[in-house]
XYZ file of C-alpha atoms in Angstrom:
658
model
C 0.000 0.000 0.000
C 1.327 3.433 -0.941
C -0.618 6.586 -0.069
C 0.518 10.102 -0.877
C -1.275 12.782 1.128
C -1.965 15.996 -0.803
C -4.477 17.447 1.657
C -3.888 21.088 2.653
C -4.906 20.526 6.271
C -2.724 17.481 6.855
C 0.165 18.451 4.586
C 0.499 21.551 6.729
C 0.980 19.360 9.768
C 3.395 17.023 8.006
C 5.310 20.088 6.835
C 5.449 21.270 10.460
C 6.868 17.890 11.467
C 9.555 18.083 8.785
C 10.478 21.759 8.972
C 9.783 22.623 12.610
C 9.349 19.629 14.916
C 12.227 17.439 13.753
C 14.864 20.232 13.667
C 13.591 21.678 16.943
C 13.483 18.313 18.703
C 16.937 17.466 17.341
C 18.325 20.581 19.018
C 16.568 19.682 22.262
C 17.918 16.109 22.195
C 21.415 17.558 21.692
C 20.989 20.169 24.462
C 21.431 22.963 21.927
C 18.036 24.642 22.298
C 17.781 27.704 24.529
C 14.474 26.729 26.100
C 12.738 26.232 29.416
C 12.040 22.578 30.183
C 9.051 22.296 32.507
C 8.095 19.474 34.796
C 4.729 18.119 33.731
C 3.546 18.500 37.342
C 4.895 19.663 40.711
C 7.380 16.877 41.398
C 10.960 17.802 42.210
C 12.192 14.324 41.250
C 11.460 14.949 37.554
C 14.754 15.722 35.728
C 14.306 18.933 33.754
C 17.738 20.548 33.342
C 18.335 19.151 29.860
C 17.535 16.222 27.594
C 21.049 14.754 27.228
C 19.518 11.936 25.164
C 22.053 12.039 22.313
C 24.927 12.531 24.731
C 23.825 9.413 26.625
C 24.335 7.401 23.434
C 27.747 8.980 22.859
C 28.824 8.068 26.388
C 27.523 4.507 26.001
C 29.381 4.244 22.681
C 32.638 5.424 24.255
C 32.660 8.615 22.191
C 32.248 10.868 25.262
C 32.923 10.637 28.970
C 30.384 11.285 31.690
C 27.294 9.970 33.368
C 23.824 9.177 32.145
C 21.294 11.954 32.676
C 17.515 11.823 32.630
C 14.974 9.077 32.976
C 16.004 5.474 32.451
C 13.772 5.578 29.368
C 15.436 8.680 27.881
C 16.624 6.595 24.901
C 13.051 6.301 23.655
C 12.971 10.023 22.815
C 15.700 9.389 20.232
C 13.978 6.291 18.850
C 10.684 8.119 18.352
C 12.532 11.020 16.709
C 14.137 8.504 14.335
C 10.774 6.928 13.579
C 9.238 10.336 12.826
C 12.215 11.101 10.572
C 11.699 7.773 8.788
C 8.059 8.460 7.954
C 8.958 11.997 6.918
C 11.544 10.602 4.486
C 8.946 8.163 3.208
C 6.682 11.107 2.407
C 9.351 13.521 1.136
C 12.858 12.191 0.637
C 15.310 14.791 1.881
C 18.997 13.991 1.609
C 20.072 16.218 4.475
C 17.556 14.639 6.866
C 18.503 11.165 5.640
C 22.192 11.793 6.301
C 21.375 13.015 9.800
C 19.154 9.999 10.473
C 21.848 7.660 9.132
C 24.258 9.165 11.660
C 21.726 8.515 14.421
C 21.469 4.879 13.315
C 25.281 4.655 13.353
C 25.423 6.193 16.837
C 22.826 3.768 18.182
C 24.761 0.920 16.580
C 27.939 2.069 18.315
C 26.113 2.044 21.658
C 24.668 -1.434 21.087
C 26.567 -4.116 22.979
C 28.103 -7.168 21.338
C 25.315 -9.500 22.460
C 22.657 -7.151 21.058
C 21.692 -5.441 24.322
C 20.737 -1.793 23.942
C 20.074 0.592 26.816
C 22.330 3.528 27.605
C 21.493 3.834 31.306
C 22.456 0.252 32.058
C 25.473 0.274 29.756
C 26.802 3.413 31.452
C 25.643 3.210 35.058
C 24.467 -0.259 36.019
C 25.409 -3.155 33.712
C 24.920 -5.551 36.619
C 21.223 -4.599 36.862
C 20.164 -5.469 33.319
C 16.703 -7.065 33.298
C 16.728 -7.207 37.124
C 14.179 -4.491 37.973
C 11.719 -4.674 35.080
C 8.898 -2.931 36.932
C 10.924 0.285 36.700
C 13.682 -0.211 34.134
C 11.748 0.381 30.877
C 14.428 -1.677 29.119
C 11.942 -3.579 26.995
C 9.851 -0.451 26.501
C 12.837 1.321 24.946
C 13.690 -1.784 22.940
C 10.192 -1.848 21.485
C 10.494 1.749 20.366
C 13.788 1.014 18.653
C 12.272 -1.954 16.830
C 9.439 0.264 15.606
C 11.899 2.947 14.473
C 14.133 0.447 12.685
C 11.230 -1.095 10.780
C 9.958 2.343 9.763
C 13.436 3.414 8.710
C 13.865 0.355 6.554
C 10.504 1.029 4.934
C 11.605 4.545 4.010
C 15.255 4.011 3.113
C 15.865 0.225 2.903
C 18.584 0.770 5.493
C 19.466 -2.801 6.429
C 21.812 -1.752 9.208
C 18.955 -0.489 11.391
C 16.919 -3.671 10.847
C 19.976 -5.798 11.512
C 20.456 -4.014 14.827
C 16.770 -4.512 15.613
C 16.969 -8.237 14.933
C 20.134 -8.451 17.032
C 18.326 -6.728 19.915
C 15.216 -8.894 19.530
C 17.384 -12.023 19.482
C 19.101 -10.845 22.675
C 15.723 -10.458 24.361
C 14.626 -13.844 23.025
C 17.685 -15.463 24.624
C 16.844 -13.940 27.996
C 13.061 -14.351 28.157
C 10.800 -17.350 27.833
C 9.421 -20.401 29.583
C 12.571 -22.451 29.120
C 14.870 -23.264 32.017
C 17.268 -20.443 32.802
C 15.203 -17.734 31.092
C 13.282 -14.914 32.727
C 9.588 -15.716 32.870
C 8.265 -12.191 33.198
C 7.460 -8.902 31.486
C 8.306 -5.216 31.381
C 6.555 -2.649 33.554
C 5.620 -0.584 30.513
C 4.204 -2.382 27.483
C 5.797 -1.542 24.111
C 8.177 -4.391 23.310
C 5.122 -6.374 22.234
C 4.279 -3.772 19.566
C 7.868 -3.581 18.339
C 8.167 -7.349 18.033
C 4.959 -7.483 15.996
C 6.290 -4.793 13.659
C 9.518 -6.764 13.234
C 7.524 -9.951 12.605
C 5.459 -8.289 9.881
C 8.642 -7.108 8.155
C 10.778 -10.234 8.452
C 8.200 -13.022 8.716
C 10.261 -14.463 11.585
C 7.805 -16.470 13.718
C 10.025 -16.197 16.805
C 9.199 -12.512 17.080
C 5.457 -13.178 16.929
C 5.824 -15.919 19.527
C 7.918 -13.700 21.798
C 5.344 -10.920 21.622
C 2.585 -13.384 22.532
C 4.769 -14.732 25.354
C 5.045 -11.289 26.937
C 1.297 -10.730 26.561
C 0.277 -14.056 28.064
C 2.795 -13.832 30.904
C 1.377 -10.474 31.938
C -0.385 -11.040 35.239
C 0.150 -14.810 35.174
C 2.508 -14.340 38.114
C 1.545 -10.997 39.580
C 4.266 -11.354 42.214
C 6.967 -11.226 39.518
C 7.947 -7.602 40.174
C 8.212 -8.150 43.931
C 10.352 -11.243 43.427
C 12.705 -9.319 41.154
C 12.911 -6.458 43.621
C 13.766 -8.831 46.484
C 16.486 -10.533 44.427
C 18.103 -7.288 43.243
C 21.290 -6.704 45.310
C 20.952 -2.973 44.634
C 17.826 -1.782 46.411
C 18.004 1.744 44.996
C 14.884 2.385 42.898
C 15.390 3.176 39.243
C 12.296 5.401 39.333
C 11.198 6.709 42.710
C 7.653 5.937 43.781
C 6.614 3.389 41.166
C 6.451 0.660 43.787
C 3.659 2.575 45.517
C 1.213 1.970 42.670
C -1.173 -1.000 42.675
C -0.682 -3.948 40.333
C -3.467 -2.635 38.118
C -1.223 0.329 37.266
C 0.914 -2.134 35.263
C -2.029 -4.244 34.023
C -0.736 -7.259 35.988
C -3.542 -7.472 38.560
C -5.098 -10.375 36.638
C -3.987 -12.815 33.967
C -4.408 -11.181 30.590
C -7.424 -13.283 29.552
C -9.315 -12.264 32.705
C -8.948 -8.520 32.175
C -12.127 -6.843 30.956
C -11.861 -3.185 32.011
C -9.405 -0.378 31.292
C -7.184 -0.189 34.352
C -4.028 1.597 35.374
C -1.655 3.809 33.436
C -3.552 4.796 30.297
C -0.619 4.687 27.851
C 0.498 1.278 29.053
C -3.044 -0.053 28.716
C -3.591 1.047 25.105
C -0.090 -0.087 24.097
C -0.901 -3.500 25.547
C -4.196 -3.590 23.665
C -2.539 -2.481 20.426
C -0.172 -5.426 20.616
C -2.941 -7.829 21.646
C -5.120 -6.859 18.698
C -2.162 -7.100 16.304
C -1.125 -10.505 17.647
C -4.735 -11.711 17.568
C -5.046 -10.820 13.888
C -1.684 -12.348 12.983
C -2.227 -15.621 14.839
C -6.010 -16.006 14.731
C -6.108 -15.847 18.527
C -9.795 -15.282 19.291
C -9.162 -15.283 23.053
C -6.871 -12.258 22.831
C -9.329 -10.529 20.518
C -12.184 -11.063 22.977
C -10.135 -9.351 25.712
C -9.554 -6.436 23.352
C -13.267 -6.201 22.623
C -14.153 -6.062 26.322
C -11.561 -3.411 27.153
C -12.541 -1.404 24.070
C -16.185 -1.348 25.129
C -15.233 -0.250 28.620
C -13.097 2.603 27.274
C -15.480 4.053 24.683
C -18.711 3.441 26.614
C -17.604 4.520 30.085
C -14.059 5.918 30.351
C -13.317 8.087 27.295
C -13.690 11.865 27.070
C -15.670 13.442 24.250
C -12.348 14.680 22.801
C -10.962 11.139 22.603
C -8.866 11.688 25.730
C -8.259 8.886 28.214
C -6.828 8.876 31.718
C -8.918 10.475 34.473
C -6.344 11.187 37.166
C -2.848 12.594 37.564
C -2.121 9.885 40.130
C -0.517 7.218 37.999
C -1.709 8.961 34.804
C -4.473 6.409 35.011
C -8.020 5.331 34.423
C -10.110 5.378 37.580
C -13.649 3.980 37.400
C -16.679 4.038 35.130
C -18.091 7.474 34.312
C -15.461 9.287 36.390
C -14.485 11.952 33.860
C -13.526 15.177 35.652
C -12.767 18.019 33.263
C -10.273 20.077 35.263
C -8.168 17.475 37.098
C -8.037 14.725 34.462
C -4.820 13.699 32.696
C -5.616 12.828 29.075
C -1.946 12.445 28.162
C -1.103 13.108 24.525
C 0.636 9.715 24.292
C -2.532 8.005 25.508
C -4.609 9.255 22.592
C -1.813 8.394 20.164
C -1.959 4.882 21.622
C -5.762 4.820 21.387
C -5.480 5.558 17.651
C -3.037 2.653 17.282
C -5.390 0.358 19.229
C -8.411 1.373 17.157
C -6.614 0.725 13.866
C -5.500 -2.748 14.983
C -9.078 -3.542 15.986
C -10.222 -2.462 12.533
C -7.727 -4.922 11.042
C -9.506 -7.664 12.990
C -13.100 -6.679 12.264
C -14.524 -4.011 9.982
C -16.644 -1.746 12.135
C -16.972 1.975 11.528
C -16.807 2.688 15.249
C -13.068 2.034 15.267
C -12.534 4.639 12.568
C -14.842 7.034 14.409
C -12.687 6.859 17.532
C -9.503 7.227 15.467
C -10.949 10.363 13.902
C -12.170 11.788 17.208
C -8.826 11.259 18.949
C -6.822 12.495 15.959
C -8.659 15.738 15.162
C -9.196 16.750 18.758
C -6.985 15.204 21.377
C -3.811 14.409 19.408
C -3.660 17.728 17.560
C -4.255 19.601 20.814
C -0.982 18.144 22.118
C 1.000 20.551 19.948
C 0.884 24.299 19.415
C 0.410 25.610 15.897
C 4.121 26.489 15.725
C 5.215 22.873 16.301
C 7.500 23.954 19.155
C 5.294 23.869 22.251
C 3.624 20.778 23.655
C 1.018 19.586 26.104
C 1.595 16.467 28.153
C -1.826 16.860 29.770
C -4.890 17.879 27.741
C -7.650 19.292 29.962
C -11.248 19.997 29.028
C -11.457 22.905 31.442
C -8.768 25.347 32.550
C -8.667 28.226 34.986
C -5.086 29.591 34.899
C -5.248 30.733 38.520
C -6.192 27.220 39.616
C -3.250 25.795 37.680
C -0.886 28.209 39.424
C -2.241 28.010 42.963
C -4.050 24.676 43.397
C -1.463 21.915 44.040
C -3.947 19.354 42.782
C -3.960 21.018 39.370
C -0.263 21.693 38.839
C -0.329 19.272 35.902
C -2.982 21.342 34.098
C -1.169 23.953 32.004
C -2.826 27.023 30.487
C -0.260 27.188 27.664
C 1.990 24.549 26.136
C 5.559 24.378 27.500
C 8.562 24.481 25.151
C 9.608 21.019 26.348
C 8.892 18.626 29.180
C 11.003 16.828 31.746
C 9.327 13.610 30.644
C 9.398 14.233 26.901
C 7.586 11.166 25.592
C 4.715 13.122 24.017
C 6.389 15.486 21.485
C 8.209 12.788 19.463
C 5.256 10.429 19.824
C 2.986 13.009 18.232
C 5.590 13.660 15.525
C 5.748 9.992 14.537
C 1.940 9.750 14.401
C 1.530 12.798 12.164
C 4.391 11.756 9.894
C 2.932 8.242 9.491
C -0.645 9.352 8.858
C -0.649 7.974 5.310
C -0.581 4.472 6.850
C -3.958 5.034 8.549
C -6.041 6.526 5.716
C -6.998 3.108 4.313
C -6.991 -0.532 5.268
C -6.623 -3.406 2.813
C -7.965 -6.877 3.574
C -7.719 -9.508 0.838
C -9.359 -7.958 -2.252
C -11.182 -5.094 -0.525
C -9.881 -1.633 0.338
C -11.530 0.198 3.247
C -11.531 3.967 3.616
C -10.787 4.963 7.218
C -9.911 8.684 7.246
C -10.966 11.428 4.861
C -8.334 13.626 3.214
C -7.028 14.477 -0.237
C -4.629 11.749 -1.277
C -3.673 9.278 -3.981
C -3.129 5.596 -3.265
C -2.126 2.409 -5.040
C -3.059 -0.979 -3.598
C -1.786 -4.373 -4.708
C -4.163 -7.301 -4.256
C -4.044 -10.916 -5.376
C -6.595 -10.008 -8.081
C -4.898 -6.902 -9.415
C -4.019 -3.374 -8.354
C -6.431 -0.594 -7.416
C -5.729 3.123 -7.790
C -7.757 5.465 -5.563
C -7.797 9.243 -5.640
C -9.664 10.878 -2.777
C -10.844 14.488 -3.135
C -12.520 16.364 -0.308
C -12.831 19.671 1.528
C -12.910 17.741 4.796
C -12.757 18.536 7.708
C -14.722 21.739 7.008
C -17.149 20.459 4.378
C -18.744 17.051 4.033
C -18.217 16.236 0.348
C -15.891 13.255 -0.264
C -15.195 11.914 -3.750
C -13.299 8.755 -4.735
C -11.977 8.046 -8.218
C -11.272 4.304 -8.633
C -9.356 2.589 -11.408
C -8.047 -0.968 -11.351
C -5.580 -3.077 -13.262
C -7.062 -6.532 -13.696
C -10.262 -8.128 -14.906
C -11.687 -9.540 -11.672
C -13.949 -7.602 -9.344
C -12.429 -5.766 -6.366
C -14.090 -4.328 -3.296
C -14.124 -0.770 -1.977
C -15.803 0.317 1.249
C -16.334 3.759 2.772
C -16.784 4.544 6.456
C -19.893 6.528 7.318
C -18.887 8.788 10.246
C -20.892 8.223 13.384
C -21.598 11.953 13.639
C -23.264 12.053 10.182
C -27.031 12.046 10.693
C -27.695 12.175 6.963
C -25.676 11.408 3.887
C -26.151 10.814 0.177
C -24.241 8.568 -2.218
C -23.695 8.964 -5.960
C -22.192 6.452 -8.395
C -20.814 8.183 -11.473
C -23.124 11.136 -10.886
C -26.269 9.071 -10.317
C -27.895 8.877 -6.894
C -27.835 5.375 -5.415
C -29.350 3.894 -2.272
C -26.635 1.988 -0.427
C -27.318 0.587 3.041
C -24.515 0.680 5.572
C -23.324 -2.336 7.497
C -21.468 -1.786 10.771
C -20.691 1.765 9.725
C -19.490 0.983 6.175
C -21.034 1.030 2.705
C -19.690 -1.457 0.163
C -19.051 -1.614 -3.575
C -17.724 -4.606 -5.533
C -17.013 -3.891 -9.170
C -14.447 -3.954 -11.879
C -13.533 -0.301 -11.436
C -12.890 1.667 -14.637
C -12.521 5.343 -13.763
C -15.602 5.146 -11.560
C -16.468 7.977 -9.192
C -18.147 7.534 -5.810
C -19.348 10.783 -4.239
C -20.632 11.085 -0.698
C -22.150 14.115 0.940
C -22.194 14.117 4.736
C -24.373 16.772 6.347
C -22.066 18.639 8.720
C -24.636 19.844 11.199
C -23.719 21.525 14.448
C -24.454 19.006 17.170
C -25.085 19.549 20.877
C -24.129 16.706 23.187
C -25.048 15.641 26.690
C -23.012 13.173 28.702
C -24.477 10.076 30.299
C -26.103 11.333 33.530
C -23.766 9.055 35.486
C -20.899 11.393 34.488
C -21.148 13.671 37.514
C -18.862 16.346 36.085
C -21.155 17.049 33.124
C -24.628 17.147 34.657
C -26.499 20.168 33.338
C -23.819 20.871 30.736
C -23.506 20.550 26.977
C -20.691 20.230 24.444
C -20.751 21.335 20.817
C -19.294 19.668 17.745
C -19.324 19.997 13.983
C -18.052 17.231 11.756
C -14.961 15.664 13.360
C -14.244 18.685 15.586
C -15.244 19.147 19.217
C -15.475 22.852 20.103
C -14.543 24.877 23.179
C -14.834 28.404 24.543
C -11.753 30.478 25.366
C -11.579 33.506 27.609
C -9.938 35.642 24.924
C -13.211 35.460 22.935
C -15.716 35.331 25.788
C -14.252 37.148 28.772
C -13.366 35.867 32.212
C -15.257 33.372 34.359
C -16.445 31.057 31.624
C -18.350 29.060 34.225
C -20.887 31.917 34.359
C -21.872 31.361 30.717
C -24.973 29.409 29.771
C -25.544 28.001 26.302
C -28.970 28.454 24.744
C -29.157 25.743 22.097
C -32.783 26.573 21.302
C -31.657 29.849 19.733
C -29.537 28.068 17.122
C -25.967 28.484 15.925
C -24.045 30.378 13.253
C -21.025 28.804 11.570
C -18.324 30.559 9.540
C -14.778 29.814 8.435
C -12.039 32.311 9.324
C -8.923 31.771 7.221
C -6.976 34.359 9.249
C -7.612 32.959 12.723
C -5.411 30.226 14.212
C -4.159 29.039 10.843
C -7.708 28.813 9.521
C -10.554 27.467 11.655
C -14.320 27.097 11.624
C -15.981 29.311 14.237
C -19.345 28.723 15.874
C -21.339 31.596 17.342
C -23.994 30.617 19.865
C -26.609 32.551 21.769
C -26.331 32.412 25.516
C -26.455 34.175 28.821
C -23.938 35.355 31.362
C -24.890 35.099 35.002
C -24.210 38.331 36.866
C -23.139 37.544 40.446
C -24.753 39.592 43.160
C -22.091 41.407 45.194
C -21.928 40.924 48.894
C -22.071 37.783 50.978
C -20.472 34.515 49.906
C -23.842 32.749 50.084
C -27.312 33.931 49.130
C -30.786 32.553 49.444
C -32.176 30.648 46.492
C -33.118 32.850 43.483
C -31.296 35.808 45.011
C -27.960 35.302 43.226
C -28.219 38.134 40.715
C -29.468 38.310 37.154
C -28.466 37.243 33.668
C -27.527 39.170 30.566
C -27.797 37.948 27.008
C -24.469 37.340 25.311
C -22.947 35.760 22.235
C -20.663 32.788 22.884
C -17.781 32.139 20.489
C -16.512 28.591 20.096
C -13.357 27.386 18.337
C -12.111 23.844 17.595
C -10.651 22.301 20.736
C -7.337 21.435 19.090
C -6.602 25.139 18.461
C -6.980 26.408 22.020
C -4.040 27.834 24.026
C -2.408 29.441 20.989
C -3.289 33.020 21.975
C -1.728 33.364 25.402
C -2.881 32.448 28.890
C -6.636 32.374 29.310
C -9.517 30.192 30.439
C -10.979 27.364 28.403
C -13.823 24.901 28.718
C -15.463 22.282 26.513
C -18.549 21.513 28.603
C -20.769 24.576 29.029
C -23.648 25.125 31.414
C -26.882 25.094 29.490
C -29.890 27.314 29.786
C -32.769 25.618 31.626
C -30.553 22.655 32.436
C -33.445 20.725 33.960
C -34.777 20.029 30.468
C -33.105 17.993 27.724
C -32.244 19.713 24.470
C -34.675 19.597 21.597
C -32.603 21.000 18.741
C -34.670 22.229 15.772
C -33.402 21.125 12.373
C-alpha cells in the first residue's frame, strides 16, 4: 500500500513535522536549544535541566565521557525522533535529513553491545542490573520503540543496518526471556516491546518474534508477584524510578492474567499499548481469546471511560483510568501519548473486524486530542490535555499543577512530542486498510493511493474539503479483470448522507458503519455528501462532572470556549441551544478554523455575601458565545478554556430544531 497525502490541512501538519518539529526536537535532544524545560507537574524528582539523550548514546558508545542523565527511558525520545524522521523521508525524501538519520542509526549501533543489548542507562551506570528491575527499568519499553523505528526506517530508506540491529536486539531479548529453564519468565513494567516485536515480525516473517510478543502478553499477570520477586532478588535496592512501587498492580495491568482482564485499568498509555499489541497478535495468529479481551476493554473505554475529545486517563495519580463514568474536566490527565496509543489500538481492531466505530474513535482522537498536544508552531507541547482550565487554579491549586494554560517548550518527561511527531508523519498508513481484495476507507483527506491485491491493483484518488465540508469523492481505477471491493466509512456523527455512483444517486445501506461496492472499477467515481450539522451533546447522567452541561461539535471537531473570545469566568456562561448556531470559516484565525457563534447568557453575580438565598444570586444578561475547535486552544496566550458549558434551563433535555 502506498498513499501520498496531498491534503492542505494534513500536509500543513506534516510540513510542520519536517520543517519545525524534527529540527527543533533534534536541538533539544542535543541540548542545543535555549528553552525552558518544565516538569509536567509539581514533582521535584522529575529531571528537567536538559535532555542529554544524544549525549547518553555517545557516552555509552565510548565517544564521550560522563554519566547518564535523565529518565532510564530517555533513549526512547531518540527512537521516536528517528521513527518520525523515517516516515517523513517516506513522504518527502530529503537527503540532508537522511544523512542526519543515518548518523543517528550509526550512533545507536555504536552504543549497542556485542550481544545485542541496547540501553544507555544500564550500559553506562548499572550493567549488573540489566533485566533485574523490570517494573521500573523500561528496558523492553525502549527496545520496542527502537524496533518500531528500525522497521519504519527500513521502509523509508531500505537501510538494512537499522533492521539488523533490531533483529540483534530482539534475538538478545529472546535469549533472555521465555518459559525455558534459565530464562526470565516475566514482562516489562511498561508495554511496548510487544508492539515492536509485531512490527519486526510483519517485516521479516520471523515467527520467533510473533511468539515472543505473545509470550510477553500471556505472561502479563500470570505471576503478579513477579515484580516483587525481582525487587527482592536485586542486590541494589536503589529504585530506578522513585515511587513506582507505591502503585497497585493494576497500574501495570498485571492485577489479573491477561485473559481475565475486561476493564481499562491503570496507566492509560500502558493499557492502550498492551491492547494495540494484543489486537495485532490476535489478527496475525487467529487468537480469538486475545481478541475477545480487546473487545471487552474497548467497550469499557469508549462506553464509560473516554472523554468526548478522545482523551483517556482520568487522574494525575498514575496517569491512570479510575472507574466508570469518572471523567472530571479540570483534574483529568488525558496524556497526549494516551490518545496516540488509542489511535493505534483502534486501527488494529479495525484490522480484525470491519466496524466503523473504530474509525470514528480514530478520527475523534486524531482531530481533537492528538492535535491539541502541539501548538500551531510545532515547538510547544502539552503532556496533559484538559477539558477545562482556569489559569489561577493551575498556578495556585497543588492538585492542578499538571494542568497547564499554555503549552511548555519542552517537558522533563518528553515522551509526548516525538510520539505526536511519529503519528503525524505516518498518517498515510492510517487513511486506508486493505484486507484480501477489498480496500476500506478509514480517514478522509485528499490523497492518492495504489493498492496491490491478489486479483490486481487498485488506484484510488480521494478528493474532499474535509474537515470543514462534508463532500468526499473517490476516483477508482483498477488493473485486472476480476472484481475488487471498496468500502467507505460513514462517520458516526453524520445524521444524513447521500451517495452517488458516477453522478447518479444510489441507495446503499450501511453495514457496521461501512457502505460497500464490488465492481471492476474503470474510472468510476463515488461521491458522498455528509451533512455537517452543528451538534449539541449531553453526557451520560452518570458522568457527575457534566450534569447540566452541553458540548458542541461539527463534523470531526469538538469545540470549546476560550476567555480571549468570551471574557473571564467562563463558568458563568450558559448556552442556549434553542436559539440556534451560526457557523463561519475564518482563514486568518489560528491558521484557519471554523468558528461557531452561539446565543447564551452570562450570570451576573450579586455582590456581597459569599452565600445567598435561592433565586437571590443576581441576574443574567444575554451574550454571544464564540466557540473554536478544541485542538486550536491555548495558541493566543494564557486564558480560560472549557469544553462543557452550562446550558440554559438545564433541567430540560435539548430539543434541537433542524
